[in-house]
Short mmCIF file of C-alpha atoms in Angstrom, two decimals:
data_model
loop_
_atom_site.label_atom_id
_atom_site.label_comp_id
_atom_site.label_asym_id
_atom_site.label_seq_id
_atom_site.Cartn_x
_atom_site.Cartn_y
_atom_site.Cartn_z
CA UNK Q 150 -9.29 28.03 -51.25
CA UNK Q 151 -7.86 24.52 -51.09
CA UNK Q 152 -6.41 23.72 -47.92
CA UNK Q 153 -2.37 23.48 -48.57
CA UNK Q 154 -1.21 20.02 -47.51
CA UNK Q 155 1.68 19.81 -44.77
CA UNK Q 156 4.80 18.93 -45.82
CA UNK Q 157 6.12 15.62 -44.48
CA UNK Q 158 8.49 15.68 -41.28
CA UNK Q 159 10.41 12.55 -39.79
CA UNK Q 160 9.06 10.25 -37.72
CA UNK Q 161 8.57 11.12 -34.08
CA UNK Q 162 8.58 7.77 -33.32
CA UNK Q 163 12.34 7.81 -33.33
CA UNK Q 164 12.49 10.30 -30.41
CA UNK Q 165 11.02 10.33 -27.28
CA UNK Q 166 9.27 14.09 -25.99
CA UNK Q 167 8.98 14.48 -22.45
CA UNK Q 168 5.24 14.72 -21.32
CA UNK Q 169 4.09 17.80 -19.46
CA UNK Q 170 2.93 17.18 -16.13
CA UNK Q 171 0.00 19.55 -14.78
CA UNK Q 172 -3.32 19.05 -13.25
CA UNK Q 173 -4.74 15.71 -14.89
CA UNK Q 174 -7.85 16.16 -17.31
CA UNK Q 175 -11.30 15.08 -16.15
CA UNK Q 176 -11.17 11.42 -17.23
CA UNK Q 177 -14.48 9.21 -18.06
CA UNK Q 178 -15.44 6.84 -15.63
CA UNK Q 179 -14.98 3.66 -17.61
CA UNK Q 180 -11.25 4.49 -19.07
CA UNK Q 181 -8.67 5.41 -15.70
CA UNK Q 182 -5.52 5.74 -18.12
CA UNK Q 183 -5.25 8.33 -20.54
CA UNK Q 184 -1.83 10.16 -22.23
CA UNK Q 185 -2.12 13.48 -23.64
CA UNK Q 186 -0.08 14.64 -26.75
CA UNK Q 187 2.10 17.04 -25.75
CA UNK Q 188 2.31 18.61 -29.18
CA UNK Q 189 -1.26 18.83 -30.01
CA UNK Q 190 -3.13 17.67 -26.57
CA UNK Q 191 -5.00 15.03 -28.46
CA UNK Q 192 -5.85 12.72 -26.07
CA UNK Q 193 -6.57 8.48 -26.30
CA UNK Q 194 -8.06 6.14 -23.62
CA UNK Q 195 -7.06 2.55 -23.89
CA UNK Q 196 -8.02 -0.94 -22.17
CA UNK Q 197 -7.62 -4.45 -22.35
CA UNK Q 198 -10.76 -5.05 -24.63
CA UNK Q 199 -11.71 -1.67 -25.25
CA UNK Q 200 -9.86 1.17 -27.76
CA UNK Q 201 -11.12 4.80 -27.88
CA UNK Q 202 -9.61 7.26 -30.14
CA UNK Q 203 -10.03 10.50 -30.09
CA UNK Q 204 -10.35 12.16 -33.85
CA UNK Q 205 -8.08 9.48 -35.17
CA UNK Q 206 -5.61 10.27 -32.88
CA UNK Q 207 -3.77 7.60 -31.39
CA UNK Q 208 -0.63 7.91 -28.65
CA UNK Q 209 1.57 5.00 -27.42
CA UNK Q 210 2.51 5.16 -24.32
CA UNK Q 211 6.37 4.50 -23.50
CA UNK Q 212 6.76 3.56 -19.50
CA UNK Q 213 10.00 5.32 -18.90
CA UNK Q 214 10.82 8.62 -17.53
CA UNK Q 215 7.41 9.89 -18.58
CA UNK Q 216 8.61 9.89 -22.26
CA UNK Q 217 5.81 9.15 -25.03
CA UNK Q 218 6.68 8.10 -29.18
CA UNK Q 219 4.38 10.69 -30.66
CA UNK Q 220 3.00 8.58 -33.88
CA UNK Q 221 0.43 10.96 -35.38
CA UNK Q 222 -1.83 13.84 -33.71
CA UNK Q 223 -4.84 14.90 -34.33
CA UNK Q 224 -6.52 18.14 -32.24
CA UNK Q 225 -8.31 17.14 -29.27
CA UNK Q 226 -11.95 16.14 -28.89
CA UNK Q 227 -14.38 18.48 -28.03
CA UNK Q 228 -15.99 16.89 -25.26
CA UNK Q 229 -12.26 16.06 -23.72
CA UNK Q 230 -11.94 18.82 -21.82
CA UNK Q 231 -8.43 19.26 -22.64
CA UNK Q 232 -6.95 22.72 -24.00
CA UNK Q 233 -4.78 22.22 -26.59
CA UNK Q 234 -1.04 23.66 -26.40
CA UNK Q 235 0.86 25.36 -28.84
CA UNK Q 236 0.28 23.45 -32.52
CA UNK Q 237 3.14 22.14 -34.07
CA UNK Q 238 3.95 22.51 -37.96
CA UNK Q 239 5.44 19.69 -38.44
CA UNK Q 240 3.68 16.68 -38.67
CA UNK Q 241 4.88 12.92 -38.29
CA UNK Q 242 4.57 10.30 -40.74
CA UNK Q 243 2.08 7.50 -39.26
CA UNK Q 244 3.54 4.16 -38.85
CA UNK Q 245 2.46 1.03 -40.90
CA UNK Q 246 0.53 -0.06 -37.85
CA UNK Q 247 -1.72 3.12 -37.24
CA UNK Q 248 -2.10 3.67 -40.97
CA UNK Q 249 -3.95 -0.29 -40.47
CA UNK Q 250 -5.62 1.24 -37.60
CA UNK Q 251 -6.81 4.63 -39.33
CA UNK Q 252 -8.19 2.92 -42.24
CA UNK Q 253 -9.89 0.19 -40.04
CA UNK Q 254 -12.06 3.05 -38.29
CA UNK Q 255 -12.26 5.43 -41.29
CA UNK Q 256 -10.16 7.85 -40.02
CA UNK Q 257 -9.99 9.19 -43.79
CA UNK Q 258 -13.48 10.30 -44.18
CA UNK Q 259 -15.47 12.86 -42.42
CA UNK Q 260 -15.65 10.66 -39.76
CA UNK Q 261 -12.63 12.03 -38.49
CA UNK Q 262 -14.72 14.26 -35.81
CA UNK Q 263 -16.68 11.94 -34.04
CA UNK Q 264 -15.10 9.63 -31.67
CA UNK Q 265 -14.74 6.07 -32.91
CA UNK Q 266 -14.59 2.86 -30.54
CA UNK Q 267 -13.08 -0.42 -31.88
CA UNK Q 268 -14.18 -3.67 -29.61
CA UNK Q 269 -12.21 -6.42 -30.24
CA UNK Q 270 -11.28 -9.98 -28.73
CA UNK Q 271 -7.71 -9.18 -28.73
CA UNK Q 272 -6.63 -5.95 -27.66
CA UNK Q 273 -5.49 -3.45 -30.41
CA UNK Q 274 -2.67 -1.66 -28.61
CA UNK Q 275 -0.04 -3.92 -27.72
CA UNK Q 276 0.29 -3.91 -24.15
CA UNK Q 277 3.20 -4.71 -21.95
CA UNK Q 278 4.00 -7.69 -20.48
CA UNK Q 279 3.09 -7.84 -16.28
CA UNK Q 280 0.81 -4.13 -17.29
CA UNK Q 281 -1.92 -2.65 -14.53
CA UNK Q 282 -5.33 -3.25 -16.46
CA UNK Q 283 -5.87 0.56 -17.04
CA UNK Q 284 -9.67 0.77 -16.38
CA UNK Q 285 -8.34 0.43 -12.59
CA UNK Q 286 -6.77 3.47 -10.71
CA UNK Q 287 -4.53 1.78 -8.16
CA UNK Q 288 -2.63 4.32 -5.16
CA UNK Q 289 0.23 2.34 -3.32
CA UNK Q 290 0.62 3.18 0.32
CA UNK Q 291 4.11 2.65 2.41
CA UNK Q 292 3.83 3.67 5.81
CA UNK Q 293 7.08 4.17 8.12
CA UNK Q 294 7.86 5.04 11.92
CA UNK Q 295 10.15 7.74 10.51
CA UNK Q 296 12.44 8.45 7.38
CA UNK Q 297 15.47 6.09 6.80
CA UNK Q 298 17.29 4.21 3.62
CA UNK Q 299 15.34 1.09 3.36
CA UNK Q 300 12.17 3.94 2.57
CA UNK Q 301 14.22 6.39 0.23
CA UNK Q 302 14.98 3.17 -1.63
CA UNK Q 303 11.75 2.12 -1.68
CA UNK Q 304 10.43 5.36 -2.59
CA UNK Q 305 12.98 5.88 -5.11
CA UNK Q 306 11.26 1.92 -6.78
CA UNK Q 307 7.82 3.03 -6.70
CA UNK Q 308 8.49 6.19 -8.06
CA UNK Q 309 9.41 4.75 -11.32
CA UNK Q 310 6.64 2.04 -10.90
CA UNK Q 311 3.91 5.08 -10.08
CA UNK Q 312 5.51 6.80 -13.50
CA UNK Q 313 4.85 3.28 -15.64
CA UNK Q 314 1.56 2.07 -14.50
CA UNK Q 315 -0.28 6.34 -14.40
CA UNK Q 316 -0.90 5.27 -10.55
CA UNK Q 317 0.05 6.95 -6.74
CA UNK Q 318 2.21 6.72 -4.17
CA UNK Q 319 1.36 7.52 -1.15
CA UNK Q 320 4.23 7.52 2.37
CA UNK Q 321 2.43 7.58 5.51
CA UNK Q 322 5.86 9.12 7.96
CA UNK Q 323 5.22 9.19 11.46
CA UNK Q 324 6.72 11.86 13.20
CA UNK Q 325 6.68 13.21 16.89
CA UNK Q 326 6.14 17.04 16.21
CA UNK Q 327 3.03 16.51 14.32
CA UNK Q 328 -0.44 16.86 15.87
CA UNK Q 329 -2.77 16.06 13.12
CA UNK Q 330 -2.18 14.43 9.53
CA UNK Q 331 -1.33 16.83 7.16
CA UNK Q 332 0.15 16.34 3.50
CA UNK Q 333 3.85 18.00 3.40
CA UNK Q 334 5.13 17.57 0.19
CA UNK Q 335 4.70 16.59 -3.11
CA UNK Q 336 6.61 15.24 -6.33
CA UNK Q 337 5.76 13.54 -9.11
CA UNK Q 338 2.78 11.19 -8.22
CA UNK Q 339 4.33 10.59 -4.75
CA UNK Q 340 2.94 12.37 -1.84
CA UNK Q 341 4.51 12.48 1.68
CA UNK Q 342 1.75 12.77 4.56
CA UNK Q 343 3.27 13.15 8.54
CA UNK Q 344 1.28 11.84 11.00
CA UNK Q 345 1.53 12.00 15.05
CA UNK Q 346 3.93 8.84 16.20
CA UNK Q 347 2.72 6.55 18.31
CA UNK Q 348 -0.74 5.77 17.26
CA UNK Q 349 -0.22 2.02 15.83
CA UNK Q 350 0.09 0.27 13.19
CA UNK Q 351 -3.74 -0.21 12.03
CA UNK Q 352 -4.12 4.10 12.48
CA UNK Q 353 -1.31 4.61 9.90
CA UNK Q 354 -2.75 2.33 7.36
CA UNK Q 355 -5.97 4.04 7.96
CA UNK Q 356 -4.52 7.49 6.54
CA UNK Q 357 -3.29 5.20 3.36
CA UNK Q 358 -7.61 4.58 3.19
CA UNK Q 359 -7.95 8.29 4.02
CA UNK Q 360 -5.55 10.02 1.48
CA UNK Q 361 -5.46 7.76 -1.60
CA UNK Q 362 -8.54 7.94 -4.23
CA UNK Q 363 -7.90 5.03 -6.25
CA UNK Q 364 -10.23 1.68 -6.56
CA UNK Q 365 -7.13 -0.61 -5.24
CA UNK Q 366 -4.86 0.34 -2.19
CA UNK Q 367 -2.03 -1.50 -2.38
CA UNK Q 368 -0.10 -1.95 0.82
CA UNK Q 369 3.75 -3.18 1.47
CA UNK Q 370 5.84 -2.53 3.97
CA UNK Q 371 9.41 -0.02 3.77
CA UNK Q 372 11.54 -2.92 4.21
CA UNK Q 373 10.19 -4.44 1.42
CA UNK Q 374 11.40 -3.98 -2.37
CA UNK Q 375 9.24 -5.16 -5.23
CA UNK Q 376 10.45 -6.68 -8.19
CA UNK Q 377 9.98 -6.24 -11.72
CA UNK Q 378 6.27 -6.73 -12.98
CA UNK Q 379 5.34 -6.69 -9.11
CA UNK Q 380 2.43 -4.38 -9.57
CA UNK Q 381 0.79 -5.66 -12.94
CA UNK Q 382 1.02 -8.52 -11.16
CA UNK Q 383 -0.94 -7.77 -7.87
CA UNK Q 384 -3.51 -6.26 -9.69
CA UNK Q 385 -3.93 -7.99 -12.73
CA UNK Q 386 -6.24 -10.44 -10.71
CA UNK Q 387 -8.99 -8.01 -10.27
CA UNK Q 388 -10.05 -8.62 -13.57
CA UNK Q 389 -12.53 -11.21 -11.90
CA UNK Q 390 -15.27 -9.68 -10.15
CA UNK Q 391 -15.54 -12.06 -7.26
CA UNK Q 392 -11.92 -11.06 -6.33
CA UNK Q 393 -12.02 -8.62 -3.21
CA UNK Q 394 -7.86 -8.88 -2.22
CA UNK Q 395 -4.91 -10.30 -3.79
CA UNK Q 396 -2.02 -11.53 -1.13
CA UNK Q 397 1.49 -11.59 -2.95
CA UNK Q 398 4.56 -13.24 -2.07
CA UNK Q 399 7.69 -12.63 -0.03
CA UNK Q 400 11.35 -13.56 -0.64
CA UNK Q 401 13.97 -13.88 2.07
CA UNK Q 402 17.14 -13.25 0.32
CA UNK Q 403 20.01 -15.58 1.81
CA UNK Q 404 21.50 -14.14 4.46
CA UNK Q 405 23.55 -15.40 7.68
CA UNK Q 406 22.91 -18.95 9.45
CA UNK Q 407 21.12 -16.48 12.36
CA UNK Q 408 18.96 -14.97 9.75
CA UNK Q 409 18.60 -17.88 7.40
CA UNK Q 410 16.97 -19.72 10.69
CA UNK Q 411 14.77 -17.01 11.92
CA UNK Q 412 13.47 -17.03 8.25
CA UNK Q 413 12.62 -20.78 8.32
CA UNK Q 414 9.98 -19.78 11.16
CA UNK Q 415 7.93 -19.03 8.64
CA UNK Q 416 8.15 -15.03 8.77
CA UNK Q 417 7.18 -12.65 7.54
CA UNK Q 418 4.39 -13.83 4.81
CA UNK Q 419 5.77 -17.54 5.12
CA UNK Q 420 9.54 -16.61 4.79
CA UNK Q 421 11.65 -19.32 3.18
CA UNK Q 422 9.09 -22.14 4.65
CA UNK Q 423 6.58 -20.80 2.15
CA UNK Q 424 3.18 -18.90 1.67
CA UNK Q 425 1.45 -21.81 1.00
CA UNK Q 426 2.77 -23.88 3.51
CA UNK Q 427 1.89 -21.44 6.23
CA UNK Q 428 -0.86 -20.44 6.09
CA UNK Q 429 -2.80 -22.59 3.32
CA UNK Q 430 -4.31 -21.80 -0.13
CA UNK Q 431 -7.06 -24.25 -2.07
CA UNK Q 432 -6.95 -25.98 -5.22
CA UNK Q 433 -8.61 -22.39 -7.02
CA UNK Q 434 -5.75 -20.37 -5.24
CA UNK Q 435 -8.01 -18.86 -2.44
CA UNK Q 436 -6.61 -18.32 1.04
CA UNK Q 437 -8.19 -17.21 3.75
CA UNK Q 438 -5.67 -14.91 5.16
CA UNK Q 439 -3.84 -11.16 4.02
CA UNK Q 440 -0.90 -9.82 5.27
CA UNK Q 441 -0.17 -6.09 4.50
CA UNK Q 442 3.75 -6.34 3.88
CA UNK Q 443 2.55 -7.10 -0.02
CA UNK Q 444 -1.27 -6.99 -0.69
CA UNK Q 445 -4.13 -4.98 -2.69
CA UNK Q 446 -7.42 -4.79 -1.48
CA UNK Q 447 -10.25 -2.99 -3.36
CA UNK Q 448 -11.31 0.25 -1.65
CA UNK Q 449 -15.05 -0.92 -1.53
CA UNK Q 450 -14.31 -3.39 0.81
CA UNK Q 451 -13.06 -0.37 3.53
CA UNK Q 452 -16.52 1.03 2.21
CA UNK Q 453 -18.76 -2.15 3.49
CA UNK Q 454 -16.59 -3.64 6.19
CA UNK Q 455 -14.99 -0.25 7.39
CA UNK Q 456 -11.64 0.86 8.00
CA UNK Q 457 -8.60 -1.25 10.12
CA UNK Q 458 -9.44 -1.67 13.40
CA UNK Q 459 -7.92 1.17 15.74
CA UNK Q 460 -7.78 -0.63 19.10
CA UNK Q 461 -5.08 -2.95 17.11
CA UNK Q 462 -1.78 -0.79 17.75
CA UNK Q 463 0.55 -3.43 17.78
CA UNK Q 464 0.04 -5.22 14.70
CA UNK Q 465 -2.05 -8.00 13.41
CA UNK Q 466 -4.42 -5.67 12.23
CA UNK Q 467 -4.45 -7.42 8.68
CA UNK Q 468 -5.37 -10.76 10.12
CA UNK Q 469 -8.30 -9.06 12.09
CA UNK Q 470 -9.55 -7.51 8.47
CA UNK Q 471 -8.97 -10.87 6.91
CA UNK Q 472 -11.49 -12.25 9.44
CA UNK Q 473 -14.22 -9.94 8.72
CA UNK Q 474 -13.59 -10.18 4.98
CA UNK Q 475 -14.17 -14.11 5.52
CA UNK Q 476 -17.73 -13.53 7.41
CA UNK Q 477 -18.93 -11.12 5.12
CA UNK Q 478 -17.77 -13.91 1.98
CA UNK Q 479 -15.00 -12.11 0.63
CA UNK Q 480 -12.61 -13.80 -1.59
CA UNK Q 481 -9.01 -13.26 -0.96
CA UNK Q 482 -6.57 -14.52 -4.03
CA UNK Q 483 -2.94 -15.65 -3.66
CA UNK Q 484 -0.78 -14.45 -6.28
CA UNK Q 485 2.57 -16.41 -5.72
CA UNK Q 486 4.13 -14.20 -9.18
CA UNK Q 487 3.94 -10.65 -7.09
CA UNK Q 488 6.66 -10.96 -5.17
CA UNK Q 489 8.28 -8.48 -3.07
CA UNK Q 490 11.93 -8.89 -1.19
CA UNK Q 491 11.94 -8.88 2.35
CA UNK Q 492 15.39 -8.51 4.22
CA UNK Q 493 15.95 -11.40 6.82
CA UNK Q 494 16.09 -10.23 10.47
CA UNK Q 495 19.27 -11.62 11.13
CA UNK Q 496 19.96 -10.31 15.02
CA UNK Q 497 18.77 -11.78 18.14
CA UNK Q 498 17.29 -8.51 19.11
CA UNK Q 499 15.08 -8.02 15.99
CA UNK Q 500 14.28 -11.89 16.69
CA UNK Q 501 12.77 -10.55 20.31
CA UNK Q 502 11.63 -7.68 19.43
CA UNK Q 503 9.62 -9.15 17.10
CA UNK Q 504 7.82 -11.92 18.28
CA UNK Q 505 7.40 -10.24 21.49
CA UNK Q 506 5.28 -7.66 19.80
CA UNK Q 507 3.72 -10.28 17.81
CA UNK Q 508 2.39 -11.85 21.10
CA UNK Q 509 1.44 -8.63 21.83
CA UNK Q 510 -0.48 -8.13 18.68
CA UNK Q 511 -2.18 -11.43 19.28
CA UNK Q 512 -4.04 -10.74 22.71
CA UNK Q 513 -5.72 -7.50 20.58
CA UNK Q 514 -6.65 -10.31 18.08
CA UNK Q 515 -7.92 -12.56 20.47
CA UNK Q 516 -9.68 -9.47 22.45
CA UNK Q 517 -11.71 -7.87 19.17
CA UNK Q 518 -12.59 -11.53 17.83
CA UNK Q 519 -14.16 -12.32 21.51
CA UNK Q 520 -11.42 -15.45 21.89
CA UNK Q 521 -12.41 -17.05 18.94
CA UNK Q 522 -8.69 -18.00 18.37
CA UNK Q 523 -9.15 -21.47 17.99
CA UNK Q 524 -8.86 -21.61 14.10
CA UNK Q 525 -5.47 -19.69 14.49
CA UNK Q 526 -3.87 -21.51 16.71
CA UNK Q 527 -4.80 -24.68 14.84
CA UNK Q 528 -3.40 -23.29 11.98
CA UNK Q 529 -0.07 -22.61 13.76
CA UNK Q 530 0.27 -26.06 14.87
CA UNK Q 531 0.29 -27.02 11.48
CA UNK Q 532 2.44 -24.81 9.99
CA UNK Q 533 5.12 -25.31 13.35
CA UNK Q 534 4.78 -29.34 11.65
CA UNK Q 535 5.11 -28.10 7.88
CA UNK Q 536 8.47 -26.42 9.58
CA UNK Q 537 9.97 -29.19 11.62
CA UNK Q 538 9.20 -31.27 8.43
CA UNK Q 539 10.67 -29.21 6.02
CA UNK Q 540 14.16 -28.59 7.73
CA UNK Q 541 14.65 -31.83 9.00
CA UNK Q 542 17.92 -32.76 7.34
CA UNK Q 543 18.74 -29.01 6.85
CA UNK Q 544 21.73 -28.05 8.82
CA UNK Q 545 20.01 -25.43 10.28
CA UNK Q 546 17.76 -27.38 12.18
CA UNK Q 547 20.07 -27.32 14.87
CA UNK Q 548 18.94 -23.76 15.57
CA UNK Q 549 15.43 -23.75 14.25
CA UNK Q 550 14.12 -25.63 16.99
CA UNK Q 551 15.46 -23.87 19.33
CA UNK Q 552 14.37 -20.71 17.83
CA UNK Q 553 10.49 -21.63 17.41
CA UNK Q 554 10.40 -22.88 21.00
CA UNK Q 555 11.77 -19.21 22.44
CA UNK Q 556 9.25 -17.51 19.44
CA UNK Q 557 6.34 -19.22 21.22
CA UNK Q 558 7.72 -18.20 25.17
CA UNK Q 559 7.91 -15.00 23.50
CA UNK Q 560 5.00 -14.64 21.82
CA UNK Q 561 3.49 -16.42 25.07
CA UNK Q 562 5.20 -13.52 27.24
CA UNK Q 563 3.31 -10.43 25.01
CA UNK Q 564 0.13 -12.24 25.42
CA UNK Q 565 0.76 -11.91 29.25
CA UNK Q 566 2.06 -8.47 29.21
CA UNK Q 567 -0.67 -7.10 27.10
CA UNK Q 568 -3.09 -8.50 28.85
CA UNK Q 569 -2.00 -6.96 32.30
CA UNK Q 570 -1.54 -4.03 30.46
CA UNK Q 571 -4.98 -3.94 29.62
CA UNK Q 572 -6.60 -4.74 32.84
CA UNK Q 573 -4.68 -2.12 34.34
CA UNK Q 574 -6.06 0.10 31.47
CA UNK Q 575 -9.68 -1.27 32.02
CA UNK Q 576 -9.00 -0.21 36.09
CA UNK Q 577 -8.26 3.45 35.46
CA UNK Q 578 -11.20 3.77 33.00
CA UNK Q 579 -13.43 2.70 35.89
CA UNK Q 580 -12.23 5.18 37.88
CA UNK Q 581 -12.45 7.97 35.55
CA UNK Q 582 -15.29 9.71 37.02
CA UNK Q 583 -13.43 10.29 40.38
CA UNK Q 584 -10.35 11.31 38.09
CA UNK Q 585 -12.73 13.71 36.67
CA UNK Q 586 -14.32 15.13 39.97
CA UNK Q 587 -10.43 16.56 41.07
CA UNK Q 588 -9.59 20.15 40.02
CA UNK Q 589 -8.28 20.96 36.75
CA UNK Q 590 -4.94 21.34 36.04
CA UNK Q 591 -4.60 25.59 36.63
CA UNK Q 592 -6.65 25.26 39.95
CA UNK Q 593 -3.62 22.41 41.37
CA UNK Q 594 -1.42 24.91 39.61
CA UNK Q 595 -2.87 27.86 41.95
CA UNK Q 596 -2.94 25.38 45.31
CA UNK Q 597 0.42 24.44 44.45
CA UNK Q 598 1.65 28.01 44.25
CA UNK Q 599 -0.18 28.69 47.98
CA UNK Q 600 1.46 25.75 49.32
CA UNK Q 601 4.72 26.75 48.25
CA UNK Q 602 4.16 30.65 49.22
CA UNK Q 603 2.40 29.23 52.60
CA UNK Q 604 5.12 26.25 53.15
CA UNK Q 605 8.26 28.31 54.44
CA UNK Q 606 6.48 29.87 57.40
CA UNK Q 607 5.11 26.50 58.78
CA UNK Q 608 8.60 24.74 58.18
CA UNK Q 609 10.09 28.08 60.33
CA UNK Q 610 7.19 27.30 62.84
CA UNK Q 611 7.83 23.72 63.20
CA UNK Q 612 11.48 24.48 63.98
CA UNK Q 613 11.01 26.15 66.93
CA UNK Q 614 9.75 22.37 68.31
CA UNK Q 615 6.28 21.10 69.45
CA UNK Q 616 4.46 23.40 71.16
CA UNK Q 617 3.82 22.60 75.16
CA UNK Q 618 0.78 20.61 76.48
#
C-alpha cells in the first residue's frame, strides 16, 4: 500500500518552540554542540568546517531563550542515542536554503538513512558573528566571598551567555557554615557550589578546576560584566593549537577624579593605562602574563602543570601559574576584543585595602618562585614610566603621583607584614612536636574541672594566712 503523503503545514520557521531541557544525549567526541528537535528528536552536530546531519535532518539553532526555528525533521539516527518524543503530524515546508542543502547530500534517495557529512572550505550553516567554535565545551567559573548584586548581575549575564554558546556556569560562594564543597543548587546550566570561607583566593579557583568538565575554564571576576560577543571572543583563539590561554581586556568605566586616578595606576588588568602598556605583548600578540579577572585557559594545562598554587591565599595566584606556563613553553594570547567592564575603586579604603593585600600577595610570589622577582619588578618600573608618561598633561596627574608613591609604601608594608607573619608561622611549626606532646583537649578539660572543684578549698586555706615557722 502506497505510503499517503503528508499534507503540507506552515512554516515553523516563523515561530520559535521552546526546547526541552533534560539530561543531555551522549555526544561524539569530535562535535561538543548539538540541538535536538523537540518535535521529532532528530538531532544535528555542527562546526566551523565540519556539517553532520542526521537522516537529512537539519536544525538551526536560535541563541535566545533556548528557542530553536524548526526547518524540517527527520526521526533520529539510530546510533544517536536519543529517544524520540511524541511525532508530530504536521510537517514544515523546508526553506529554499535546506532544500539546496538536501539535494546537495541526496537527501531524496535512499540515502536518507545513513548519516551524510559535507566538508567544505566555508562553513555551511551560517554562524553568528563573535560564536564559541562548537567542537570546544567551555564552563565559565565566577567565584565570590559571599552573595551580593554585582554577582546576581553577573549571574543573571552569563546565564543568557551559558544559554547562547550550549556552555556552563559555574559560582564558586564562599560561605562560613560550610565544611566541605558541596554543589547546592542548580538552574539552567548554572550551578551554585558553597565552599568553607577563608581558604584564599587560589583554593576557590581550584573548585572552578574541580567542578567544571569542559576543555576551557574561563575565569572573571563578580565585579566584572562582559560585553556582547565577550565569550566567542575569548575562545575563538583556541582554534590554533599552540594557544594554551587567552588574556582579555578590561574597561574602567569613567567614574570620579578619586577613581579615575586610582585607575590610571594601571589596575586591575592595566586599567585605563592599558593592557599592553602594562604589562607588554609582542609583535604576534603573545604576552607573558594572565590575570584571572577575564581569561580562558585550556583544562590540559591544570592536567600537566597542576592546579593553582594553595599556599597563595592572598592573591597573585594567576601570575604564579603564568610563570610556570612560561617554563614549561606555554603560549599565552592577548585578545584586546574580549573585553569585560570592571568598576573603578573609587574610595580611599578600597585604594588600601587593595594594594595592601597586593603586597601581601607578592611576598607568596616571591616565596614559591625562590626570590626570583627580578623580572617583575623590572617590569613594574616600566610600566610606573609608561604611567608618569602617559598622564603627564592629564589633570589628574596631580593625584596620580601621589597615589603610586603610597601604592608602593603599601604594597611595601604587606611585603613586611606577610613576611613576619610567616616567620612567626615557620616558629610555631618548629615547635609542633612539643605542641603535640601536651594533653589533648578532654584530658585539660578533666584537669581543668579538678582545679576548679580543688581551687575553693585552697583559696579558704590561704585565707586563714601563712602558716607559722
Amino acid at each position: 500500500m502506497p505510503r499517503r503523503p503528508r499534507p503540507p503545514a506552515p512554516s515553523c520557521a516563523r515561530r520559535r518552540v521552546p526546547c526541552r531541557r533534560g539530561p543531555a544525549p551522549r555526544r561524539p567526541p569530535a562535535y561538543r554542540t548539538a540541538c535536538v528537535d523537540p518535535l521529532g528528536g532528530s538531532l544535528v552536530f555542527w562546526s566551523y568546517r565540519t556539517l553532520v546531519v542526521s537522516h537529512g535532518s537539519f536544525v538551526d539553532r536560535v541563541c535566545e531563550q533556548w528557542a530553536c526555528d524548526i526547518l524540517f525533521t527527520q526521526p533520529p539516527h539510530p546510533g544517536s542515542g536519543i529517544v524520540p518524543r511524541r511525532r508530530s503530524r504536521r510537517s514544515p515546508v523546508c526553506s529554499p536554503r535546506i532544500r539546496g542543502i538536501r539535494s546537495a547530500i541526496g537527501a531524496s534517495t535512499p540515502g536518507d538513512r545513513v548519516l551524510h557529512t559535507i566538508r567544505a572550505e566555508e562553513p555551511q550553516h551560517p554562524t553568528r558573528a563573535n560564536a564559541v567554535p562548537s567542537t570546544l565545551a567551555v564552563s565559565i567559573g565566577v567565584i565570590s566571598r559571599g552573595p551580593n548584586p554585582k554577582l546576581r548581575r553577573l549571574l543573571e549575564r552569563l546565564s543568557s551567555v551559558a544559554a547562547k554558546e550550549c556552555c556552563e556556569v559555574l559560582a564558586v560562594v564562599e560561605n562560613a557554615n560550610a565544611r566541605e564543597p558541596t554543589v547546592q543548587a542548580r538552574a539552567g546550566r548554572t550551578t551554585r557550589v558553597e565552599i568553607p570561607a577563608g581558604r584564599g583566593l587560589a583554593y576557590n579557583r581550584n573548585q572552578v578546576l574541580r567542578f567544571s568538565g569542559g576543555d576551557i575554564i574561563v575565569f572573571i571576576d563578580d565585579d566584572c560584566f562582559p560585553e556582547d560577543g565577550w565569550l566567542g571572543e575569548l575562545v575563538a583563539p583556541f582554534e590554533r593549537e599552540e594557544v594554551e590561554a587567552v588574556m582579555g581586556r578590561a574597561e574602567v568605566p569613567p567614574s570620579t577624579f578619586l577613581g579615575d586616578s586610582i585607575a590610571a595606576l594601571g589596575f586591575p588588568a592595566g586599567g585605563s593605562l592599558g593592557y599592553e602598556k602594562m604589562y607588554g605583548v609582542d609583535d604576534e600578540g603573545f604576552t607573558g602574563s594572565i590575570i584571572t579577572l577575564n581569561c580562558a585557559v585550556r583544562a590540559r594545562v591544570f592536567k600537566e602543570l597542576g592546579p593553582f598554587n594553595g599556599a597563595m591565599t592572598k592573591g597573585a595566584e594567576d601570575m604564579e601559574l603564568a610563570w610556570r606556563m612560561q617554563q614549561a613553553g606555554k603560549k599565552i594570547l592577548y585578545q584586546s576584543s574580549a573585553v569585560v567592564e570592571h568598576e573603578a575603586r573609587s574610595s580611599l579604603r578600597d585604594f588600601a585595602r587593595w594594594f595592601f593585600s597586593a603586597g601581601r600577595g607578592k611576598y607568596q610570589l616571591a616565596e614559591n618562585l625562590g626570590g626570583e622577582l627580578g623580572p617583575l619588578v623590572r617590569m613594574r618600573l616600566r610600566s610606573y614610566g609608561s604611567i608618569l608618561w602617559a598622564f603627564k598633561f592629564d589633570p589628574k596627574i596631580v593625584a596620580i603621583a601621589p597615589l603610586l608613591v603610597a601604592s608602593n609604601i603599601l604594597q611595601l608594608a604587606g611585603f613586611v607584614c606577610e613576611a613576619r607573619r610567616r616567620r612567626s608561622l615557620g616558629l610555631a611549626f618548629q615547635l609542633r612536636p612539643l605542641f603535640s606532646a601536651l594533653p589533648s583537649r578532654p584530658k585539660m578539660r578533666a584537669i581543668g574541672s579538678r582545679i576548679g572543684k580543688y581551687a575553693p578549698h585552697v583559696l579558704r586555706r590561704n585565707k586563714k594566712g601563712p602558716s607559722p615557722r
